[in-house]
PDB file of C-alpha atoms in Angstrom:
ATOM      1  CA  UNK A  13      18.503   0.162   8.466  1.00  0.00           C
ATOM      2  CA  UNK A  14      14.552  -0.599   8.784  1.00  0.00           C
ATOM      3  CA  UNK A  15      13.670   0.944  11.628  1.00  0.00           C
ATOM      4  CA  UNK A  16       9.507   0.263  11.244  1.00  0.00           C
ATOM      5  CA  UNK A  17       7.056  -0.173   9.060  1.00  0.00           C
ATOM      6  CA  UNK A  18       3.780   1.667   7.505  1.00  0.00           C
ATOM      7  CA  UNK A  19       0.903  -0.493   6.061  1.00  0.00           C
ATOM      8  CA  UNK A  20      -1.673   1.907   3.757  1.00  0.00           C
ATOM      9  CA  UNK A  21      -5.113   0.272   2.052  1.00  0.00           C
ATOM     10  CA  UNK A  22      -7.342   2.290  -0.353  1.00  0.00           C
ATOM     11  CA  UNK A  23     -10.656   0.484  -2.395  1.00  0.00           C
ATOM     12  CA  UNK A  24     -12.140   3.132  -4.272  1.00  0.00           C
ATOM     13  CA  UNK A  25     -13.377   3.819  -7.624  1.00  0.00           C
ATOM     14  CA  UNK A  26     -11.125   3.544 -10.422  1.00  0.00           C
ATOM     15  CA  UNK A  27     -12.069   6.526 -11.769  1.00  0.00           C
ATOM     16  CA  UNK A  28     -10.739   8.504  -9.064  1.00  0.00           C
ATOM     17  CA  UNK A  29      -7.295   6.407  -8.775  1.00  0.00           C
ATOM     18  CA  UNK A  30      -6.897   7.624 -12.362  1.00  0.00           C
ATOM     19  CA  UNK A  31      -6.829  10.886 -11.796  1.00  0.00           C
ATOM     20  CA  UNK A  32      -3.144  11.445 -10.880  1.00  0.00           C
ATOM     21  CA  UNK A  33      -3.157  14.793 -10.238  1.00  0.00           C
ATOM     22  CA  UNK A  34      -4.024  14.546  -6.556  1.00  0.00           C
ATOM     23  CA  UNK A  35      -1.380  11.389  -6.391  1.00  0.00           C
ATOM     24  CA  UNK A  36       1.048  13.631  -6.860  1.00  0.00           C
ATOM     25  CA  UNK A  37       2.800  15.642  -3.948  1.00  0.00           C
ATOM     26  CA  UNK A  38       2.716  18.953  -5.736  1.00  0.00           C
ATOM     27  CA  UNK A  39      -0.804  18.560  -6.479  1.00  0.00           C
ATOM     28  CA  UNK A  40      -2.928  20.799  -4.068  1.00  0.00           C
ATOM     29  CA  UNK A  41      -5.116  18.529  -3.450  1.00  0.00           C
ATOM     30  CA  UNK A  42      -2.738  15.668  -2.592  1.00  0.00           C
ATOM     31  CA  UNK A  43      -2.618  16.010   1.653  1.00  0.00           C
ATOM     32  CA  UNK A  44      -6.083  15.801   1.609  1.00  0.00           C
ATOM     33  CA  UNK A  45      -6.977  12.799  -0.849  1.00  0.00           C
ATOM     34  CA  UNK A  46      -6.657   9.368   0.570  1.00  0.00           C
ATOM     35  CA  UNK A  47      -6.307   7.606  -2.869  1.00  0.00           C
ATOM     36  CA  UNK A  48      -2.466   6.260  -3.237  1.00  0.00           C
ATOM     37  CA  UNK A  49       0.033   8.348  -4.210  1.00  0.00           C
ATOM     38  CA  UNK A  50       1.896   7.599  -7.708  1.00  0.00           C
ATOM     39  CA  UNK A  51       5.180   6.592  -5.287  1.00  0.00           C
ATOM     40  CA  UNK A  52       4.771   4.553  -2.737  1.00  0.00           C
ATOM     41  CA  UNK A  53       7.126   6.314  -0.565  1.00  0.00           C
ATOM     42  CA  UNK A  54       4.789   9.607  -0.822  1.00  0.00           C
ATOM     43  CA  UNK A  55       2.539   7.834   1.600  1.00  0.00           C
ATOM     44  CA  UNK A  56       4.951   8.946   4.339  1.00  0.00           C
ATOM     45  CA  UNK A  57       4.135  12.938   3.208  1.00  0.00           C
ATOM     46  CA  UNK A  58       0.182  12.282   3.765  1.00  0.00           C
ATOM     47  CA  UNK A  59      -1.722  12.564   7.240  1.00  0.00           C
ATOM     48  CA  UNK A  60      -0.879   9.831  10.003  1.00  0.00           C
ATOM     49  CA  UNK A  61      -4.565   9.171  10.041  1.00  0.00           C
ATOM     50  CA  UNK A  62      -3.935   7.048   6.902  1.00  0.00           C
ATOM     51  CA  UNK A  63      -1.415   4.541   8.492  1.00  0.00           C
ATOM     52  CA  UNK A  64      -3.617   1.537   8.863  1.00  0.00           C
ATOM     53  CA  UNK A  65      -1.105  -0.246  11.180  1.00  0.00           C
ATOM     54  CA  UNK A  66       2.728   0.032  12.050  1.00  0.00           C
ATOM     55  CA  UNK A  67       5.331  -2.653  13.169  1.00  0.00           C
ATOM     56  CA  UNK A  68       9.319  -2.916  14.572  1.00  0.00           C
ATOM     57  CA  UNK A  69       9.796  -5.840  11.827  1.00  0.00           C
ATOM     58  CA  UNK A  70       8.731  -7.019   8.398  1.00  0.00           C
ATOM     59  CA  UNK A  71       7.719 -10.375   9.267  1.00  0.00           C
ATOM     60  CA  UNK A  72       4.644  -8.860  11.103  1.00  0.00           C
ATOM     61  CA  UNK A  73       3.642  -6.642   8.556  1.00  0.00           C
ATOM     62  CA  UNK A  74       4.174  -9.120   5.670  1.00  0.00           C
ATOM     63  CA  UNK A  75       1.482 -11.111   7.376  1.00  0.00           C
ATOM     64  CA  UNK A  76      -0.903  -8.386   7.486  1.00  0.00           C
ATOM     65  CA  UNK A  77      -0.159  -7.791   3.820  1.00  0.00           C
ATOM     66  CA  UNK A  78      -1.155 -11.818   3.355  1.00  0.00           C
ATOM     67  CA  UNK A  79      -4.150 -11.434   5.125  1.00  0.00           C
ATOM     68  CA  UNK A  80      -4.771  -8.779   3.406  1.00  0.00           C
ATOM     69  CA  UNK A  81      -4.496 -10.045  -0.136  1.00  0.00           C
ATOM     70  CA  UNK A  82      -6.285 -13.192   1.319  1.00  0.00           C
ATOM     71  CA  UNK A  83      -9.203 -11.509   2.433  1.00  0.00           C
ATOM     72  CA  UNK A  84      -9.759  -9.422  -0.700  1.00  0.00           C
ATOM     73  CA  UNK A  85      -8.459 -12.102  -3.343  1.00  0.00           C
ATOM     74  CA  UNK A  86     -12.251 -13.424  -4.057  1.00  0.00           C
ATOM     75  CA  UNK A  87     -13.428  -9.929  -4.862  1.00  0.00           C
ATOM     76  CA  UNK A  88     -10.143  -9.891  -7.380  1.00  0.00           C
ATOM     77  CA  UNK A  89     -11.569  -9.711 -11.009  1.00  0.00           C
ATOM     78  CA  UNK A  90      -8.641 -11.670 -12.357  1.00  0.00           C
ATOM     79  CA  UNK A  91      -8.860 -15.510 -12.105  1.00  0.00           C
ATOM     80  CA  UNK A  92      -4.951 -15.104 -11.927  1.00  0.00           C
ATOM     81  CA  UNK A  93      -4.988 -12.750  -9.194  1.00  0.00           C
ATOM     82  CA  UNK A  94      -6.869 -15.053  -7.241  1.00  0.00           C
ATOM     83  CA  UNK A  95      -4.911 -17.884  -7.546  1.00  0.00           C
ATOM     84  CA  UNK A  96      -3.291 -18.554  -3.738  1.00  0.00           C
ATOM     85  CA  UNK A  97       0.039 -19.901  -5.094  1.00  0.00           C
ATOM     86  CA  UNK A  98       0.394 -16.576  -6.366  1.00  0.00           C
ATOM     87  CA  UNK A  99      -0.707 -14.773  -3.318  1.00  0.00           C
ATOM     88  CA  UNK A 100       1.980 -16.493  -1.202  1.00  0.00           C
ATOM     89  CA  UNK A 101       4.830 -15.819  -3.615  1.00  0.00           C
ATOM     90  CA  UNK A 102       3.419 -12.223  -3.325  1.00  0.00           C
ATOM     91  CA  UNK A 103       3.683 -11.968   0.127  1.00  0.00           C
ATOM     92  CA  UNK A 104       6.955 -14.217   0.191  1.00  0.00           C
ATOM     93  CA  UNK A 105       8.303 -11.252  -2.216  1.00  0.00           C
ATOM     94  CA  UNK A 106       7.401  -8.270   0.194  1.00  0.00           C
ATOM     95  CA  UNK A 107       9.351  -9.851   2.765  1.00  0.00           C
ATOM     96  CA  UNK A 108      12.219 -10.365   0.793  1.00  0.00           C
ATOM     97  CA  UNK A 109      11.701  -6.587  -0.251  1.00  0.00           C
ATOM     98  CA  UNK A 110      10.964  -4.990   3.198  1.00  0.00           C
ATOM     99  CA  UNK A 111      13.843  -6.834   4.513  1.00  0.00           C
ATOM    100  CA  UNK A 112      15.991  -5.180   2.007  1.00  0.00           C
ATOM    101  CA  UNK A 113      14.630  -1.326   2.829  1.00  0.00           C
ATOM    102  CA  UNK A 114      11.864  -1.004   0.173  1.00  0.00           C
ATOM    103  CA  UNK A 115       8.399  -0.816  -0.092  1.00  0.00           C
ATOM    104  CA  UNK A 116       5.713  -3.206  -0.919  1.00  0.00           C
ATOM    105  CA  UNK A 117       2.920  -1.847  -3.177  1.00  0.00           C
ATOM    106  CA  UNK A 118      -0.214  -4.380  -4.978  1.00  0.00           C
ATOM    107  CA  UNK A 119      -3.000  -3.305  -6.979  1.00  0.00           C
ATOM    108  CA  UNK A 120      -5.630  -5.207  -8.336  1.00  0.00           C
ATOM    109  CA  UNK A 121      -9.666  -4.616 -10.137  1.00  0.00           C
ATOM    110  CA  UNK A 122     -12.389  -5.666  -8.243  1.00  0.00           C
ATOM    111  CA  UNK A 123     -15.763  -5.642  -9.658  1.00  0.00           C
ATOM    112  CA  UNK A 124     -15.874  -2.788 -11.569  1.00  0.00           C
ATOM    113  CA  UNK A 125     -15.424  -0.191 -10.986  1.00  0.00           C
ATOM    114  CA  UNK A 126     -13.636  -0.547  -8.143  1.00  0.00           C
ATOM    115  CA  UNK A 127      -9.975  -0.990  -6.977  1.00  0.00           C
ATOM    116  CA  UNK A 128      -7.953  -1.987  -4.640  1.00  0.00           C
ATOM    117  CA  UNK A 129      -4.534  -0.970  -3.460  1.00  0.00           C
ATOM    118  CA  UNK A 130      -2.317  -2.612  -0.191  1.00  0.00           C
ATOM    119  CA  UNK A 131       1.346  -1.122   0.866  1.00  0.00           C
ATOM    120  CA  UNK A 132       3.986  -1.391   3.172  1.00  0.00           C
ATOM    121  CA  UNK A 133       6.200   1.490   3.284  1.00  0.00           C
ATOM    122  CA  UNK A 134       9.380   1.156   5.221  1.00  0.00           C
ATOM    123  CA  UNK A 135       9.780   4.226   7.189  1.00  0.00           C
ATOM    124  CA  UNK A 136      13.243   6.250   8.740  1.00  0.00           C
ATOM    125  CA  UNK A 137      14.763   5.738   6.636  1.00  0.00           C
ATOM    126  CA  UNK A 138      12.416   5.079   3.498  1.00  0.00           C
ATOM    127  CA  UNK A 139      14.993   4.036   0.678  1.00  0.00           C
ATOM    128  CA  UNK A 140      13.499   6.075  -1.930  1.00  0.00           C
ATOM    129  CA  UNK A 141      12.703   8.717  -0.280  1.00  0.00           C
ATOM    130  CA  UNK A 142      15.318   8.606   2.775  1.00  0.00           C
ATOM    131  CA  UNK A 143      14.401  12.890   3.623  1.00  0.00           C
ATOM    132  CA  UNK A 144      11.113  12.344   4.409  1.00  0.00           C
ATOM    133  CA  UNK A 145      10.106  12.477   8.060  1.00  0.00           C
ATOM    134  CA  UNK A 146       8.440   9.582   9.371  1.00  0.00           C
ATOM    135  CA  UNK A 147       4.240  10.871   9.084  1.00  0.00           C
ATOM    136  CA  UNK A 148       3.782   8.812  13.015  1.00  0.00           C
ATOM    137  CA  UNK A 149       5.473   8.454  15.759  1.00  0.00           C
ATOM    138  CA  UNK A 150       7.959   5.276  15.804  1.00  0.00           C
ATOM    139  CA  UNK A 151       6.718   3.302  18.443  1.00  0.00           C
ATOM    140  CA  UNK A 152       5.230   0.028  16.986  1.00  0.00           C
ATOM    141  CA  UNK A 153       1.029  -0.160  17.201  1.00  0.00           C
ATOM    142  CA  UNK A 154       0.317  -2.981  15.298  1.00  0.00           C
ATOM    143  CA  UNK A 155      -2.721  -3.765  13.033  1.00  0.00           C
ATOM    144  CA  UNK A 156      -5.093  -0.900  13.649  1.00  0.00           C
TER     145      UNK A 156
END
């Protein structure tokens, strides 16, 4: 059952999102880099302080992820990207997916050489990674 959920944002440089070593748990340097993790569900082992905002139900946070994706969408380097039909059947999808126990996880080029990543990661339970503790407390916050 989907008890809350997590929403993470990084924009950084490219470069450094390539460089999977610290996006990977065992990686020493993983607790302390913010860049996204290579499973989306590893956003629950990093700090709290990363949690961008936290809700008791998908529909909230599936807005947030539209307004995120709206808000960002003219910086998108691909025409396609930008494209708001596609945005909504985006966002439309991460509800469908959230409602079902998984994540949510876009990432797109913006003028290079930067990226950007957006996630919702459903948390206590998280289905793919259903041991790990929950990074914040449970109680819903809303966009921070």
């Amino acid at each position: 059952m989907l008890v809350h959920v997590h929403a993470y944002m990084w924009v950084g440089d490219k470069a450094v999102f390539d460089r999977e070593g610290n996006r990977r748990p065992e990686s020493p340097g993983f607790l302390g880099a913010d860049v996204p993790p290579m499973l989306t569900a590893h956003w629950l082992l990093k700090p709290a302080a990363l949690i961008r905002a936290t809700w008791g139900e998908p529909g909230a946070a599936v807005g947030w992820l539209g307004e995120q994706l709206t808000v960002h969408a003219p910086r998108f380097l691909s025409p396609q990207d930008r494209d708001p039909v596609r945005l909504a059947a985006r966002t439309a999808a991460g509800a469908e997916r959230l409602a079902g126990g998984g994540d949510v996880s876009h990432g797109y080029y913006l003028n290079r050489p930067l990226f950007f990543s957006v996630a919702l990661v459903a948390c206590s339970p998280n289905r793919a990674a259903p041991q790990t503790p929950c990074p914040a407390l449970s109680g819903v916050t809303g966009p921070a």
